[in-house]
Amino acid sequence: MPKTRSLHLIQAVPETDEDVADTAEQRDPAFLTDVLDAGVVQGDASVLLRRLHRDSVDLFFLSPPYADARTYSEIHPDRYVEWFLPFARAMFDATKQSGSMIVNIKNRVASRGPLKGQRHPYVYQLVLALQHMGWRWIETYIWAKPNAVPGRFGPRAKDAFEYVYHFARGSKPYFDLNAVRVPYRADTAEIARRKLDTHGRRNTAAGFGRDRTKTYLLGGADPGNVVSVPQTYNQHHGVAHTAAMPEGLAAFFVQAACPEGGVVLDPFAGSGTTVVVAKRYGRMAGGFELHEDFVKEATRRIKADIAEDLPGQPLRVDG
């Protein structure tokens, strides 16, 4: 029977007084302003995150490097949790009490070691380790990819989804469901009738006998925790990143989990999708990226997007 690391080996180690003191010396109130002005800053996020002031960020939205993805990183699934926890600790300290960390992460099939050929449990180990650190696990979303690339995957179907985990710093995180409601599929006359029906009458045609009147008055339906966004959305814009995030995915979570005028940071900014989208929707945004080529591409995209954004006419992303 294959052996896996026991949970205690991947749990987060609480900060000591010494750690807190060392980190406090590194924190710079002006650093966040510099990052937001720059857009994407080149450097190691594990170092740069520790310079952020405590309780200063509304939303960390990130898609960290894939485990064992040879074109982008060499982080083996066996040590992925250990690798990620320092980033998570620094983000926890910088997040507001009403703030969140939302992580897009993909489950992988182990390519070597005792679990070769099996789904590796590092994603689930990471969730438990983050809870142990103090992050509150709010929800698990599924990013459904309707145009996932087919191929040979052994005794399994093609990968058509990825996880998106919502963690919060405090017990009352900001979350605006109304910002991401979706239109109901009904004819115009039926929608008009339900808007006028202020008595909350039941209508079985609305869906299994449930009263849909109130949600119609709110402007749409609860989208649920399955978010369908084509994987190759950004390729139409010439994005030069091997694992570019779809703008529609970033748009959904930025609108839902960060208030207008709030601060969004992406510690693995890549070609800048999170920053571009967050700025479009009226948030202050910045990010960190280790690779110089991606920083240049992100800077180009941010400048181009700002130039195309007309005053009074905010751009919308329909992913």
mmCIF file of C-alpha atoms in Angstrom:
data_model
loop_
_atom_site.group_PDB
_atom_site.id
_atom_site.type_symbol
_atom_site.label_atom_id
_atom_site.label_comp_id
_atom_site.label_asym_id
_atom_site.label_seq_id
_atom_site.Cartn_x
_atom_site.Cartn_y
_atom_site.Cartn_z
ATOM 1 C CA MET A 1 0.000 0.000 0.000
ATOM 2 C CA PRO A 2 1.510 3.374 -1.015
ATOM 3 C CA LYS A 3 2.575 5.659 1.769
ATOM 4 C CA THR A 4 1.641 9.326 1.966
ATOM 5 C CA ARG A 5 2.938 11.941 4.355
ATOM 6 C CA SER A 6 1.012 12.144 7.592
ATOM 7 C CA LEU A 7 -0.994 15.325 8.109
ATOM 8 C CA HIS A 8 1.115 16.673 10.962
ATOM 9 C CA LEU A 9 4.027 17.112 8.562
ATOM 10 C CA ILE A 10 2.113 19.622 6.443
ATOM 11 C CA GLN A 11 0.328 21.628 9.101
ATOM 12 C CA ALA A 12 1.297 25.252 9.446
ATOM 13 C CA VAL A 13 3.675 26.257 12.191
ATOM 14 C CA PRO A 14 2.294 29.174 14.258
ATOM 15 C CA GLU A 15 4.313 32.370 14.256
ATOM 16 C CA THR A 16 6.676 32.883 17.156
ATOM 17 C CA ASP A 17 7.248 36.264 18.821
ATOM 18 C CA GLU A 18 10.564 36.357 16.998
ATOM 19 C CA ASP A 19 8.876 35.835 13.621
ATOM 20 C CA VAL A 20 6.398 38.617 14.309
ATOM 21 C CA ALA A 21 9.172 41.010 15.329
ATOM 22 C CA ASP A 22 11.266 40.214 12.250
ATOM 23 C CA THR A 23 8.301 40.674 9.942
ATOM 24 C CA ALA A 24 7.234 43.925 11.606
ATOM 25 C CA GLU A 25 10.622 45.427 10.802
ATOM 26 C CA GLN A 26 10.124 44.613 7.108
ATOM 27 C CA ARG A 27 6.621 46.104 6.800
ATOM 28 C CA ASP A 28 6.409 49.396 4.952
ATOM 29 C CA PRO A 29 3.166 51.436 4.850
ATOM 30 C CA ALA A 30 4.203 52.978 1.522
ATOM 31 C CA PHE A 31 4.992 49.661 -0.156
ATOM 32 C CA LEU A 32 1.382 48.812 -1.030
ATOM 33 C CA THR A 33 0.933 52.214 -2.663
ATOM 34 C CA ASP A 34 4.043 51.608 -4.764
ATOM 35 C CA VAL A 35 2.739 48.206 -5.870
ATOM 36 C CA LEU A 36 -0.674 49.580 -6.812
ATOM 37 C CA ASP A 37 0.968 52.375 -8.801
ATOM 38 C CA ALA A 38 3.303 49.974 -10.611
ATOM 39 C CA GLY A 39 0.661 47.345 -11.397
ATOM 40 C CA VAL A 40 2.941 44.301 -11.363
ATOM 41 C CA VAL A 41 6.247 44.261 -9.479
ATOM 42 C CA GLN A 42 8.995 41.788 -10.314
ATOM 43 C CA GLY A 43 10.261 39.753 -7.394
ATOM 44 C CA ASP A 44 9.763 36.781 -5.103
ATOM 45 C CA ALA A 45 6.264 36.952 -3.625
ATOM 46 C CA SER A 46 7.345 35.081 -0.489
ATOM 47 C CA VAL A 47 9.579 38.063 0.313
ATOM 48 C CA LEU A 48 7.443 40.896 -1.063
ATOM 49 C CA LEU A 49 4.258 39.774 0.686
ATOM 50 C CA ARG A 50 5.947 40.211 4.061
ATOM 51 C CA ARG A 51 6.470 43.900 3.314
ATOM 52 C CA LEU A 52 2.729 44.558 3.142
ATOM 53 C CA HIS A 53 1.120 46.310 6.068
ATOM 54 C CA ARG A 54 -1.189 44.227 8.240
ATOM 55 C CA ASP A 55 -4.925 44.374 7.485
ATOM 56 C CA SER A 56 -4.389 46.231 4.201
ATOM 57 C CA VAL A 57 -5.740 43.930 1.464
ATOM 58 C CA ASP A 58 -9.378 43.119 0.672
ATOM 59 C CA LEU A 59 -8.763 40.219 -1.689
ATOM 60 C CA PHE A 60 -5.866 37.997 -2.637
ATOM 61 C CA PHE A 61 -6.891 36.254 -5.840
ATOM 62 C CA LEU A 62 -4.320 33.814 -7.137
ATOM 63 C CA SER A 63 -3.564 30.848 -9.296
ATOM 64 C CA PRO A 64 -0.248 29.503 -7.983
ATOM 65 C CA PRO A 65 2.083 27.482 -10.224
ATOM 66 C CA TYR A 66 0.881 23.978 -11.006
ATOM 67 C CA ALA A 67 2.513 21.159 -9.116
ATOM 68 C CA ASP A 68 5.095 19.392 -11.263
ATOM 69 C CA ALA A 69 4.339 21.529 -14.335
ATOM 70 C CA ARG A 70 7.664 21.401 -16.141
ATOM 71 C CA THR A 71 7.149 24.550 -18.210
ATOM 72 C CA TYR A 72 6.414 26.800 -15.238
ATOM 73 C CA SER A 73 7.729 25.272 -12.031
ATOM 74 C CA GLU A 74 9.291 22.165 -10.575
ATOM 75 C CA ILE A 75 7.240 21.907 -7.398
ATOM 76 C CA HIS A 76 6.539 18.247 -6.746
ATOM 77 C CA PRO A 77 3.103 17.432 -5.260
ATOM 78 C CA ASP A 78 4.811 15.792 -2.263
ATOM 79 C CA ARG A 79 6.179 19.156 -1.125
ATOM 80 C CA TYR A 80 3.567 21.508 -2.587
ATOM 81 C CA VAL A 81 1.886 22.265 0.748
ATOM 82 C CA GLU A 82 5.203 22.948 2.455
ATOM 83 C CA TRP A 83 6.147 25.265 -0.425
ATOM 84 C CA PHE A 84 2.850 27.208 -0.345
ATOM 85 C CA LEU A 85 2.404 27.794 3.388
ATOM 86 C CA PRO A 86 4.883 30.714 3.741
ATOM 87 C CA PHE A 87 2.917 32.608 1.071
ATOM 88 C CA ALA A 88 -0.342 31.836 2.873
ATOM 89 C CA ARG A 89 1.056 33.016 6.221
ATOM 90 C CA ALA A 90 2.150 36.347 4.752
ATOM 91 C CA MET A 91 -1.197 36.821 2.985
ATOM 92 C CA PHE A 92 -3.085 36.038 6.193
ATOM 93 C CA ASP A 93 -1.237 38.805 8.017
ATOM 94 C CA ALA A 94 -1.907 41.340 5.244
ATOM 95 C CA THR A 95 -5.599 40.503 4.766
ATOM 96 C CA LYS A 96 -8.308 42.651 6.351
ATOM 97 C CA GLN A 97 -10.711 41.043 8.825
ATOM 98 C CA SER A 98 -13.381 41.292 6.128
ATOM 99 C CA GLY A 99 -10.983 40.113 3.439
ATOM 100 C CA SER A 100 -10.463 36.866 1.571
ATOM 101 C CA MET A 101 -7.924 34.688 -0.174
ATOM 102 C CA ILE A 102 -9.310 32.897 -3.231
ATOM 103 C CA VAL A 103 -7.092 30.196 -4.699
ATOM 104 C CA ASN A 104 -7.483 28.537 -8.095
ATOM 105 C CA ILE A 105 -5.626 25.233 -7.931
ATOM 106 C CA LYS A 106 -5.572 22.116 -10.050
ATOM 107 C CA ASN A 107 -5.490 18.537 -8.884
ATOM 108 C CA ARG A 108 -2.703 16.517 -10.522
ATOM 109 C CA VAL A 109 -1.913 12.938 -11.362
ATOM 110 C CA ALA A 110 1.431 11.942 -9.829
ATOM 111 C CA SER A 111 4.001 11.251 -12.535
ATOM 112 C CA ARG A 112 6.502 9.543 -10.249
ATOM 113 C CA GLY A 113 6.915 8.207 -6.731
ATOM 114 C CA PRO A 114 4.729 5.732 -4.815
ATOM 115 C CA LEU A 115 1.509 7.446 -6.007
ATOM 116 C CA LYS A 116 2.490 7.384 -9.685
ATOM 117 C CA GLY A 117 -0.603 7.215 -11.872
ATOM 118 C CA GLN A 118 -2.963 8.268 -9.060
ATOM 119 C CA ARG A 119 -4.565 11.581 -8.156
ATOM 120 C CA HIS A 120 -2.297 13.184 -5.577
ATOM 121 C CA PRO A 121 -4.025 14.429 -2.375
ATOM 122 C CA TYR A 122 -1.954 17.625 -2.042
ATOM 123 C CA VAL A 123 -4.916 19.901 -2.835
ATOM 124 C CA TYR A 124 -6.939 18.471 0.050
ATOM 125 C CA GLN A 125 -3.902 18.486 2.327
ATOM 126 C CA LEU A 126 -3.434 22.162 1.516
ATOM 127 C CA VAL A 127 -7.026 23.015 2.433
ATOM 128 C CA LEU A 128 -6.639 21.348 5.835
ATOM 129 C CA ALA A 129 -3.285 23.027 6.448
ATOM 130 C CA LEU A 130 -4.742 26.441 5.639
ATOM 131 C CA GLN A 131 -7.594 25.850 8.072
ATOM 132 C CA HIS A 132 -5.065 24.900 10.726
ATOM 133 C CA MET A 133 -3.222 28.149 10.023
ATOM 134 C CA GLY A 134 -6.353 30.154 10.784
ATOM 135 C CA TRP A 135 -7.926 30.658 7.371
ATOM 136 C CA ARG A 136 -11.684 30.019 7.364
ATOM 137 C CA TRP A 137 -12.736 27.696 4.538
ATOM 138 C CA ILE A 138 -15.847 29.425 3.178
ATOM 139 C CA GLU A 139 -16.626 27.614 -0.057
ATOM 140 C CA THR A 140 -15.346 25.363 -2.816
ATOM 141 C CA TYR A 141 -16.106 26.452 -6.371
ATOM 142 C CA ILE A 142 -15.723 24.462 -9.537
ATOM 143 C CA TRP A 143 -14.296 26.249 -12.550
ATOM 144 C CA ALA A 144 -15.913 24.289 -15.387
ATOM 145 C CA LYS A 145 -13.976 24.502 -18.660
ATOM 146 C CA PRO A 146 -16.413 23.789 -21.526
ATOM 147 C CA ASN A 147 -13.623 23.738 -24.088
ATOM 148 C CA ALA A 148 -11.065 21.680 -22.159
ATOM 149 C CA VAL A 149 -8.478 20.175 -24.479
ATOM 150 C CA PRO A 150 -9.048 16.457 -25.178
ATOM 151 C CA GLY A 151 -6.169 14.011 -25.026
ATOM 152 C CA ARG A 152 -4.980 10.703 -23.663
ATOM 153 C CA PHE A 153 -5.415 10.533 -19.918
ATOM 154 C CA GLY A 154 -5.167 6.817 -19.185
ATOM 155 C CA PRO A 155 -8.141 5.289 -17.363
ATOM 156 C CA ARG A 156 -9.927 8.630 -16.888
ATOM 157 C CA ALA A 157 -11.837 11.301 -18.797
ATOM 158 C CA LYS A 158 -10.262 14.631 -19.782
ATOM 159 C CA ASP A 159 -9.678 17.296 -17.130
ATOM 160 C CA ALA A 160 -12.643 19.659 -17.548
ATOM 161 C CA PHE A 161 -12.581 21.534 -14.236
ATOM 162 C CA GLU A 162 -10.350 23.083 -11.610
ATOM 163 C CA TYR A 163 -10.968 23.951 -7.978
ATOM 164 C CA VAL A 164 -11.344 27.506 -6.703
ATOM 165 C CA TYR A 165 -11.218 27.688 -2.900
ATOM 166 C CA HIS A 166 -12.540 30.678 -0.976
ATOM 167 C CA PHE A 167 -10.851 31.303 2.376
ATOM 168 C CA ALA A 168 -11.567 34.226 4.694
ATOM 169 C CA ARG A 169 -9.559 35.935 7.414
ATOM 170 C CA GLY A 170 -12.534 36.661 9.694
ATOM 171 C CA SER A 171 -16.026 35.375 10.388
ATOM 172 C CA LYS A 172 -17.813 38.010 8.286
ATOM 173 C CA PRO A 173 -16.047 38.255 4.917
ATOM 174 C CA TYR A 174 -17.250 40.700 2.297
ATOM 175 C CA PHE A 175 -19.244 38.910 -0.392
ATOM 176 C CA ASP A 176 -21.631 40.638 -2.827
ATOM 177 C CA LEU A 177 -23.840 37.982 -4.395
ATOM 178 C CA ASN A 178 -25.846 40.618 -6.269
ATOM 179 C CA ALA A 179 -22.739 41.602 -8.235
ATOM 180 C CA VAL A 180 -22.552 38.186 -9.897
ATOM 181 C CA ARG A 181 -26.190 37.232 -10.364
ATOM 182 C CA VAL A 182 -27.061 35.750 -13.751
ATOM 183 C CA PRO A 183 -30.169 36.367 -15.895
ATOM 184 C CA TYR A 184 -32.988 33.850 -15.697
ATOM 185 C CA ARG A 185 -33.859 31.973 -18.837
ATOM 186 C CA ALA A 186 -37.460 33.027 -19.312
ATOM 187 C CA ASP A 187 -39.416 35.032 -21.884
ATOM 188 C CA THR A 188 -39.864 38.778 -21.455
ATOM 189 C CA ALA A 189 -43.556 38.544 -20.517
ATOM 190 C CA GLU A 190 -42.866 36.030 -17.739
ATOM 191 C CA ILE A 191 -40.056 38.134 -16.297
ATOM 192 C CA ALA A 192 -42.298 41.225 -16.328
ATOM 193 C CA ARG A 193 -45.106 39.310 -14.596
ATOM 194 C CA ARG A 194 -42.828 38.142 -11.810
ATOM 195 C CA LYS A 195 -41.454 41.628 -11.245
ATOM 196 C CA LEU A 196 -45.010 42.924 -10.759
ATOM 197 C CA ASP A 197 -45.979 40.057 -8.470
ATOM 198 C CA THR A 198 -45.064 41.691 -5.156
ATOM 199 C CA HIS A 199 -47.089 39.187 -3.102
ATOM 200 C CA GLY A 200 -44.531 36.439 -3.542
ATOM 201 C CA ARG A 201 -46.908 33.935 -5.121
ATOM 202 C CA ARG A 202 -45.571 30.530 -5.927
ATOM 203 C CA ASN A 203 -45.339 29.475 -9.525
ATOM 204 C CA THR A 204 -44.362 25.895 -10.229
ATOM 205 C CA ALA A 205 -43.317 26.867 -13.741
ATOM 206 C CA ALA A 206 -40.595 28.995 -12.163
ATOM 207 C CA GLY A 207 -38.808 25.858 -11.049
ATOM 208 C CA PHE A 208 -39.929 23.001 -8.780
ATOM 209 C CA GLY A 209 -42.568 25.109 -7.014
ATOM 210 C CA ARG A 210 -40.097 27.580 -5.532
ATOM 211 C CA ASP A 211 -40.922 31.269 -5.209
ATOM 212 C CA ARG A 212 -38.582 33.035 -7.628
ATOM 213 C CA THR A 213 -40.206 36.489 -7.379
ATOM 214 C CA LYS A 214 -37.770 37.946 -4.862
ATOM 215 C CA THR A 215 -34.716 36.877 -6.812
ATOM 216 C CA TYR A 216 -36.188 38.332 -9.984
ATOM 217 C CA LEU A 217 -36.582 41.633 -8.185
ATOM 218 C CA LEU A 218 -32.894 41.417 -7.238
ATOM 219 C CA GLY A 219 -31.961 41.237 -10.900
ATOM 220 C CA GLY A 220 -31.093 37.616 -11.489
ATOM 221 C CA ALA A 221 -30.404 34.183 -10.127
ATOM 222 C CA ASP A 222 -27.790 32.983 -7.676
ATOM 223 C CA PRO A 223 -25.089 31.672 -10.054
ATOM 224 C CA GLY A 224 -24.215 28.720 -7.835
ATOM 225 C CA ASN A 225 -20.734 27.452 -7.086
ATOM 226 C CA VAL A 226 -19.983 26.102 -10.569
ATOM 227 C CA VAL A 227 -18.459 28.848 -12.724
ATOM 228 C CA SER A 228 -18.254 28.021 -16.421
ATOM 229 C CA VAL A 229 -15.525 29.932 -18.265
ATOM 230 C CA PRO A 230 -13.685 28.815 -21.437
ATOM 231 C CA GLN A 231 -10.062 27.980 -20.681
ATOM 232 C CA THR A 232 -8.624 29.720 -23.743
ATOM 233 C CA TYR A 233 -10.411 33.050 -23.313
ATOM 234 C CA ASN A 234 -7.238 35.123 -23.115
ATOM 235 C CA GLN A 235 -5.626 33.659 -26.212
ATOM 236 C CA HIS A 236 -7.769 35.964 -28.329
ATOM 237 C CA HIS A 237 -5.889 38.893 -26.818
ATOM 238 C CA GLY A 238 -2.406 37.573 -27.545
ATOM 239 C CA VAL A 239 -1.466 36.822 -23.950
ATOM 240 C CA ALA A 240 2.055 35.431 -23.770
ATOM 241 C CA HIS A 241 1.688 33.225 -20.699
ATOM 242 C CA THR A 242 1.661 29.425 -20.665
ATOM 243 C CA ALA A 243 -1.048 29.238 -17.995
ATOM 244 C CA ALA A 244 -3.072 32.408 -18.550
ATOM 245 C CA MET A 245 -6.142 32.795 -16.340
ATOM 246 C CA PRO A 246 -9.441 33.549 -18.119
ATOM 247 C CA GLU A 247 -10.615 37.102 -17.558
ATOM 248 C CA GLY A 248 -14.141 35.846 -16.879
ATOM 249 C CA LEU A 249 -12.954 33.804 -13.895
ATOM 250 C CA ALA A 250 -11.127 36.754 -12.367
ATOM 251 C CA ALA A 251 -14.123 39.017 -13.017
ATOM 252 C CA PHE A 252 -16.506 36.742 -11.113
ATOM 253 C CA PHE A 253 -14.456 36.616 -7.916
ATOM 254 C CA VAL A 254 -13.207 40.209 -7.992
ATOM 255 C CA GLN A 255 -16.776 41.517 -8.189
ATOM 256 C CA ALA A 256 -18.081 39.133 -5.537
ATOM 257 C CA ALA A 257 -15.290 39.237 -2.956
ATOM 258 C CA CYS A 258 -13.879 42.770 -3.105
ATOM 259 C CA PRO A 259 -15.819 46.028 -2.640
ATOM 260 C CA GLU A 260 -15.521 48.786 -5.228
ATOM 261 C CA GLY A 261 -12.465 50.858 -4.419
ATOM 262 C CA GLY A 262 -10.979 47.958 -2.465
ATOM 263 C CA VAL A 263 -7.534 46.405 -2.864
ATOM 264 C CA VAL A 264 -6.910 43.251 -4.918
ATOM 265 C CA LEU A 265 -3.484 41.591 -5.028
ATOM 266 C CA ASP A 266 -2.237 38.615 -7.026
ATOM 267 C CA PRO A 267 1.089 37.240 -5.734
ATOM 268 C CA PHE A 268 1.506 35.097 -8.882
ATOM 269 C CA ALA A 269 0.420 37.750 -11.349
ATOM 270 C CA GLY A 270 1.689 36.098 -14.524
ATOM 271 C CA SER A 271 0.617 38.203 -17.488
ATOM 272 C CA GLY A 272 -1.518 40.438 -15.287
ATOM 273 C CA THR A 273 -5.066 39.192 -15.851
ATOM 274 C CA THR A 274 -6.188 39.713 -12.241
ATOM 275 C CA VAL A 275 -4.768 43.236 -12.156
ATOM 276 C CA VAL A 276 -6.274 44.218 -15.519
ATOM 277 C CA VAL A 277 -9.725 42.900 -14.623
ATOM 278 C CA ALA A 278 -9.749 44.341 -11.097
ATOM 279 C CA LYS A 279 -8.877 47.804 -12.384
ATOM 280 C CA ARG A 280 -11.658 47.547 -14.969
ATOM 281 C CA TYR A 281 -14.163 46.948 -12.224
ATOM 282 C CA GLY A 282 -13.087 49.909 -10.133
ATOM 283 C CA ARG A 283 -10.743 48.189 -7.688
ATOM 284 C CA MET A 284 -7.174 49.123 -6.835
ATOM 285 C CA ALA A 285 -4.954 46.268 -7.939
ATOM 286 C CA GLY A 286 -1.396 45.061 -8.097
ATOM 287 C CA GLY A 287 0.653 41.911 -8.160
ATOM 288 C CA PHE A 288 4.015 40.208 -7.922
ATOM 289 C CA GLU A 289 5.675 38.106 -10.599
ATOM 290 C CA LEU A 290 9.032 36.348 -10.588
ATOM 291 C CA HIS A 291 9.582 36.152 -14.357
ATOM 292 C CA GLU A 292 10.684 39.300 -16.187
ATOM 293 C CA ASP A 293 8.974 38.440 -19.487
ATOM 294 C CA PHE A 294 5.614 38.054 -17.763
ATOM 295 C CA VAL A 295 6.089 41.357 -15.921
ATOM 296 C CA LYS A 296 6.690 43.122 -19.243
ATOM 297 C CA GLU A 297 3.591 41.515 -20.760
ATOM 298 C CA ALA A 298 1.499 42.407 -17.711
ATOM 299 C CA THR A 299 2.685 46.019 -17.822
ATOM 300 C CA ARG A 300 1.817 46.240 -21.514
ATOM 301 C CA ARG A 301 -1.676 44.836 -20.927
ATOM 302 C CA ILE A 302 -2.387 47.130 -17.983
ATOM 303 C CA LYS A 303 -1.343 50.233 -19.934
ATOM 304 C CA ALA A 304 -3.321 49.165 -23.009
ATOM 305 C CA ASP A 305 -6.434 48.440 -20.968
ATOM 306 C CA ILE A 306 -6.320 51.795 -19.200
ATOM 307 C CA ALA A 307 -5.882 53.572 -22.543
ATOM 308 C CA GLU A 308 -8.965 51.834 -23.964
ATOM 309 C CA ASP A 309 -11.162 52.446 -20.906
ATOM 310 C CA LEU A 310 -13.309 55.509 -21.591
ATOM 311 C CA PRO A 311 -14.349 57.717 -18.638
ATOM 312 C CA GLY A 312 -17.906 56.999 -17.562
ATOM 313 C CA GLN A 313 -18.048 53.830 -19.642
ATOM 314 C CA PRO A 314 -16.570 50.977 -17.584
ATOM 315 C CA LEU A 315 -15.701 47.888 -19.574
ATOM 316 C CA ARG A 316 -17.456 44.658 -18.681
ATOM 317 C CA VAL A 317 -16.170 41.117 -19.040
ATOM 318 C CA ASP A 318 -18.611 38.469 -20.181
ATOM 319 C CA GLY A 319 -16.662 35.261 -19.621
#
